[in-house]
Amino acid sequence: MICNQLEVRAGRYTGELQQGDCGYVEKANRVQQKYKLSDFDAIYAYGDSPNDHAMLALADYKFYQWQEI
Protein backbone atom coordinates (compact mmCIF):
# COMPACT_ATOMS: atom_id res chain seq x y z
CA MET A 1 0.00 0.00 0.00
CA ILE A 2 1.26 3.43 -0.90
CA CYS A 3 -0.13 6.03 1.49
CA ASN A 4 0.69 8.53 4.19
CA GLN A 5 2.20 6.98 7.30
CA LEU A 6 1.99 8.60 10.70
CA GLU A 7 5.19 9.06 12.67
CA VAL A 8 5.45 7.29 16.02
CA ARG A 9 8.06 8.20 18.67
CA ALA A 10 8.29 6.46 22.01
CA GLY A 11 5.01 4.68 21.32
CA ARG A 12 3.07 7.90 20.62
CA TYR A 13 1.86 9.46 17.41
CA THR A 14 3.56 12.80 16.80
CA GLY A 15 1.08 14.24 14.32
CA GLU A 16 3.82 14.29 11.68
CA LEU A 17 4.07 12.14 8.56
CA GLN A 18 6.93 9.74 7.89
CA GLN A 19 8.60 10.64 4.58
CA GLY A 20 6.28 13.63 4.06
CA ASP A 21 2.90 13.87 2.37
CA CYS A 22 2.12 11.18 -0.18
CA GLY A 23 -0.20 13.24 -2.33
CA TYR A 24 -0.22 14.95 -5.69
CA VAL A 25 3.01 14.40 -7.66
CA GLU A 26 4.62 12.54 -4.75
CA LYS A 27 1.99 9.80 -5.01
CA ALA A 28 2.82 9.28 -8.70
CA ASN A 29 6.55 9.29 -7.88
CA ARG A 30 6.11 6.60 -5.23
CA VAL A 31 4.08 4.41 -7.58
CA GLN A 32 6.85 4.66 -10.18
CA GLN A 33 9.53 3.91 -7.58
CA LYS A 34 7.72 0.80 -6.36
CA TYR A 35 6.57 -0.60 -9.71
CA LYS A 36 8.08 -0.80 -13.17
CA LEU A 37 4.92 0.18 -15.02
CA SER A 38 6.23 -1.02 -18.38
CA ASP A 39 6.11 -4.59 -17.00
CA PHE A 40 2.30 -4.47 -17.04
CA ASP A 41 -0.03 -4.83 -20.04
CA ALA A 42 -2.49 -2.33 -18.61
CA ILE A 43 -2.49 0.04 -15.66
CA TYR A 44 -5.67 0.79 -13.73
CA ALA A 45 -5.86 3.63 -11.23
CA TYR A 46 -8.59 4.71 -8.86
CA GLY A 47 -8.77 8.08 -7.14
CA ASP A 48 -11.31 10.15 -5.30
CA SER A 49 -9.65 13.48 -4.56
CA PRO A 50 -7.68 16.13 -6.46
CA ASN A 51 -4.43 14.84 -4.95
CA ASP A 52 -4.87 11.68 -7.06
CA HIS A 53 -4.68 13.38 -10.49
CA ALA A 54 -0.94 12.87 -11.01
CA MET A 55 -1.28 9.17 -10.18
CA LEU A 56 -4.28 8.84 -12.51
CA ALA A 57 -2.18 10.31 -15.33
CA LEU A 58 0.06 7.22 -15.16
CA ALA A 59 -2.79 4.83 -15.94
CA ASP A 60 -4.31 3.44 -19.10
CA TYR A 61 -7.68 3.10 -17.38
CA LYS A 62 -8.55 5.87 -14.94
CA PHE A 63 -11.43 6.02 -12.48
CA TYR A 64 -12.13 9.18 -10.53
CA GLN A 65 -14.89 9.20 -7.93
CA TRP A 66 -16.10 5.84 -9.30
CA GLN A 67 -16.45 7.11 -12.88
CA GLU A 68 -14.12 6.16 -15.72
CA ILE A 69 -12.43 9.22 -17.17
PDB file of C-alpha atoms in Angstrom:
ATOM      1  CA  MET A   1       0.000   0.000   0.000  1.00  0.00           C
ATOM      2  CA  ILE A   2       1.263   3.427  -0.901  1.00  0.00           C
ATOM      3  CA  CYS A   3      -0.132   6.030   1.486  1.00  0.00           C
ATOM      4  CA  ASN A   4       0.693   8.526   4.195  1.00  0.00           C
ATOM      5  CA  GLN A   5       2.204   6.977   7.305  1.00  0.00           C
ATOM      6  CA  LEU A   6       1.994   8.599  10.700  1.00  0.00           C
ATOM      7  CA  GLU A   7       5.190   9.060  12.669  1.00  0.00           C
ATOM      8  CA  VAL A   8       5.450   7.293  16.019  1.00  0.00           C
ATOM      9  CA  ARG A   9       8.063   8.199  18.668  1.00  0.00           C
ATOM     10  CA  ALA A  10       8.291   6.459  22.012  1.00  0.00           C
ATOM     11  CA  GLY A  11       5.007   4.685  21.317  1.00  0.00           C
ATOM     12  CA  ARG A  12       3.071   7.898  20.617  1.00  0.00           C
ATOM     13  CA  TYR A  13       1.858   9.456  17.414  1.00  0.00           C
ATOM     14  CA  THR A  14       3.563  12.796  16.797  1.00  0.00           C
ATOM     15  CA  GLY A  15       1.076  14.238  14.320  1.00  0.00           C
ATOM     16  CA  GLU A  16       3.818  14.294  11.677  1.00  0.00           C
ATOM     17  CA  LEU A  17       4.074  12.141   8.564  1.00  0.00           C
ATOM     18  CA  GLN A  18       6.933   9.743   7.892  1.00  0.00           C
ATOM     19  CA  GLN A  19       8.597  10.641   4.578  1.00  0.00           C
ATOM     20  CA  GLY A  20       6.282  13.632   4.060  1.00  0.00           C
ATOM     21  CA  ASP A  21       2.902  13.874   2.373  1.00  0.00           C
ATOM     22  CA  CYS A  22       2.122  11.176  -0.182  1.00  0.00           C
ATOM     23  CA  GLY A  23      -0.202  13.240  -2.327  1.00  0.00           C
ATOM     24  CA  TYR A  24      -0.224  14.946  -5.687  1.00  0.00           C
ATOM     25  CA  VAL A  25       3.012  14.398  -7.656  1.00  0.00           C
ATOM     26  CA  GLU A  26       4.621  12.536  -4.750  1.00  0.00           C
ATOM     27  CA  LYS A  27       1.989   9.796  -5.014  1.00  0.00           C
ATOM     28  CA  ALA A  28       2.825   9.282  -8.704  1.00  0.00           C
ATOM     29  CA  ASN A  29       6.553   9.286  -7.879  1.00  0.00           C
ATOM     30  CA  ARG A  30       6.112   6.596  -5.226  1.00  0.00           C
ATOM     31  CA  VAL A  31       4.079   4.408  -7.578  1.00  0.00           C
ATOM     32  CA  GLN A  32       6.851   4.665 -10.180  1.00  0.00           C
ATOM     33  CA  GLN A  33       9.531   3.910  -7.578  1.00  0.00           C
ATOM     34  CA  LYS A  34       7.722   0.801  -6.361  1.00  0.00           C
ATOM     35  CA  TYR A  35       6.569  -0.603  -9.707  1.00  0.00           C
ATOM     36  CA  LYS A  36       8.076  -0.804 -13.173  1.00  0.00           C
ATOM     37  CA  LEU A  37       4.917   0.178 -15.015  1.00  0.00           C
ATOM     38  CA  SER A  38       6.228  -1.022 -18.384  1.00  0.00           C
ATOM     39  CA  ASP A  39       6.110  -4.591 -17.001  1.00  0.00           C
ATOM     40  CA  PHE A  40       2.302  -4.472 -17.044  1.00  0.00           C
ATOM     41  CA  ASP A  41      -0.029  -4.830 -20.036  1.00  0.00           C
ATOM     42  CA  ALA A  42      -2.488  -2.334 -18.609  1.00  0.00           C
ATOM     43  CA  ILE A  43      -2.485   0.042 -15.661  1.00  0.00           C
ATOM     44  CA  TYR A  44      -5.674   0.785 -13.730  1.00  0.00           C
ATOM     45  CA  ALA A  45      -5.859   3.634 -11.233  1.00  0.00           C
ATOM     46  CA  TYR A  46      -8.594   4.711  -8.859  1.00  0.00           C
ATOM     47  CA  GLY A  47      -8.775   8.080  -7.139  1.00  0.00           C
ATOM     48  CA  ASP A  48     -11.311  10.151  -5.303  1.00  0.00           C
ATOM     49  CA  SER A  49      -9.655  13.483  -4.562  1.00  0.00           C
ATOM     50  CA  PRO A  50      -7.677  16.130  -6.459  1.00  0.00           C
ATOM     51  CA  ASN A  51      -4.430  14.844  -4.954  1.00  0.00           C
ATOM     52  CA  ASP A  52      -4.872  11.677  -7.065  1.00  0.00           C
ATOM     53  CA  HIS A  53      -4.683  13.385 -10.486  1.00  0.00           C
ATOM     54  CA  ALA A  54      -0.936  12.873 -11.006  1.00  0.00           C
ATOM     55  CA  MET A  55      -1.282   9.165 -10.175  1.00  0.00           C
ATOM     56  CA  LEU A  56      -4.275   8.836 -12.508  1.00  0.00           C
ATOM     57  CA  ALA A  57      -2.185  10.314 -15.329  1.00  0.00           C
ATOM     58  CA  LEU A  58       0.057   7.224 -15.157  1.00  0.00           C
ATOM     59  CA  ALA A  59      -2.793   4.831 -15.938  1.00  0.00           C
ATOM     60  CA  ASP A  60      -4.310   3.435 -19.098  1.00  0.00           C
ATOM     61  CA  TYR A  61      -7.682   3.102 -17.380  1.00  0.00           C
ATOM     62  CA  LYS A  62      -8.549   5.873 -14.938  1.00  0.00           C
ATOM     63  CA  PHE A  63     -11.428   6.018 -12.483  1.00  0.00           C
ATOM     64  CA  TYR A  64     -12.135   9.180 -10.532  1.00  0.00           C
ATOM     65  CA  GLN A  65     -14.887   9.202  -7.927  1.00  0.00           C
ATOM     66  CA  TRP A  66     -16.096   5.843  -9.298  1.00  0.00           C
ATOM     67  CA  GLN A  67     -16.446   7.110 -12.879  1.00  0.00           C
ATOM     68  CA  GLU A  68     -14.118   6.161 -15.721  1.00  0.00           C
ATOM     69  CA  ILE A  69     -12.427   9.221 -17.167  1.00  0.00           C
TER      70      ILE A  69
END
